[in-house]
Amino acid sequence: MSCGERLAAELRKHGFRVTPQRAVILETIAHRGGHLTVQEVYAEARQRLPGLNIATIYRTVESLHHAGMVDLFSTTSHATMFELRDPANPHGHLICTICERVIEMELGLIQELGHIVASETEFELDAHHLTLFGVCARCREQ
Ligand SMILES: [Zn+2]
Ligand SMILES: [Zn+2]
């Protein structure tokens, strides 16, 4: 089974319909991996399915999100980014506001921050969705 087929099977298990269009989108997402924007998936999937509509990609990503299969997060240009959830590699995101690079941050760091925030404010951070904005080392050098 290819990675795309595995995603399709999992999505069906969550009660979502997998159309041939969606199968191509899932294949593209699985093949690229990492942090993706809807636009990136659209640009690639469209080469295999010329009639593809970007709204279909948004809806597919939404379904994946509702099925708990992808995490969504935002970048500074307001493009929604997402990635397949990988229980073996939980992490948060640091996003550079200058170059918009996405850097992964160890979950341990976030949990530490979570403990501090909780003891000061009784507010519980959702560690899996934490995204922090700032300036990366490369941009700070310049
Ligand atoms: Zn940067
Ligand atoms: Zn990530």
CSV table of C-alpha atoms in Angstrom, one decimal, residues 26-98:
chain,number,residue,atom,x,y,z
A,26,LEU,CA,-3.8,12.4,-0.4
A,27,GLU,CA,-1.1,10.9,-2.5
A,28,THR,CA,0.5,14.4,-3.0
A,29,ILE,CA,0.3,15.2,0.7
A,30,ALA,CA,1.8,11.8,1.7
A,31,HIS,CA,4.5,12.0,-0.9
A,32,ARG,CA,5.7,15.6,0.0
A,33,GLY,CA,5.5,15.3,3.7
A,34,GLY,CA,6.6,18.0,6.1
A,35,HIS,CA,5.0,21.4,6.5
A,36,LEU,CA,2.8,22.2,3.5
A,37,THR,CA,0.5,25.0,2.4
A,38,VAL,CA,-2.7,24.3,0.5
A,39,GLN,CA,-1.2,26.3,-2.4
A,40,GLU,CA,1.8,23.9,-2.6
A,41,VAL,CA,-0.4,20.9,-2.7
A,42,TYR,CA,-2.6,22.5,-5.3
A,43,ALA,CA,0.3,23.4,-7.6
A,44,GLU,CA,1.5,19.8,-7.5
A,45,ALA,CA,-1.8,17.9,-7.6
A,46,ARG,CA,-3.0,20.0,-10.5
A,47,GLN,CA,-0.3,18.6,-12.7
A,48,ARG,CA,-1.8,15.2,-12.3
A,49,LEU,CA,-5.5,16.4,-12.3
A,50,PRO,CA,-5.7,19.5,-14.5
A,51,GLY,CA,-9.4,20.2,-13.6
A,52,LEU,CA,-8.7,20.3,-9.9
A,53,ASN,CA,-10.2,23.1,-7.9
A,54,ILE,CA,-8.3,24.6,-5.0
A,55,ALA,CA,-11.5,24.5,-2.9
A,56,THR,CA,-11.4,20.7,-3.1
A,57,ILE,CA,-8.0,20.8,-1.5
A,58,TYR,CA,-9.2,23.1,1.3
A,59,ARG,CA,-12.1,20.7,1.9
A,60,THR,CA,-9.8,17.6,1.9
A,61,VAL,CA,-7.4,19.2,4.3
A,62,GLU,CA,-10.4,20.1,6.5
A,63,SER,CA,-11.6,16.5,6.5
A,64,LEU,CA,-8.2,15.3,7.4
A,65,HIS,CA,-8.1,17.8,10.2
A,66,HIS,CA,-11.5,16.7,11.5
A,67,ALA,CA,-10.4,13.1,11.3
A,68,GLY,CA,-7.4,14.1,13.5
A,69,MET,CA,-4.9,13.2,10.8
A,70,VAL,CA,-3.3,16.6,10.2
A,71,ASP,CA,-2.4,19.5,12.4
A,72,LEU,CA,-3.1,23.0,11.1
A,73,PHE,CA,-1.1,26.1,11.9
A,74,SER,CA,-0.7,29.5,10.5
A,75,THR,CA,2.1,31.5,9.0
A,76,THR,CA,2.6,35.2,8.9
A,77,SER,CA,1.3,35.6,5.3
A,78,HIS,CA,-1.9,34.1,6.6
A,79,ALA,CA,-1.5,31.0,4.5
A,80,THR,CA,-2.7,28.0,6.4
A,81,MET,CA,-0.1,25.4,6.8
A,82,PHE,CA,-0.6,21.8,7.8
A,83,GLU,CA,1.2,18.6,8.2
A,84,LEU,CA,0.3,15.0,8.8
A,85,ARG,CA,0.2,14.2,12.4
A,86,ASP,CA,3.1,12.0,13.4
A,87,PRO,CA,2.7,10.6,17.0
A,88,ALA,CA,6.3,9.6,16.9
A,89,ASN,CA,7.5,13.2,16.4
A,90,PRO,CA,5.3,15.6,18.4
A,91,HIS,CA,6.6,19.2,18.1
A,92,GLY,CA,5.7,22.8,18.1
A,93,HIS,CA,6.5,25.4,15.5
A,94,LEU,CA,8.6,28.5,15.5
A,95,ILE,CA,7.9,30.7,12.5
A,96,CYS,CA,10.2,33.5,11.4
A,97,THR,CA,8.3,36.7,10.6
A,98,ILE,CA,10.9,37.8,8.1
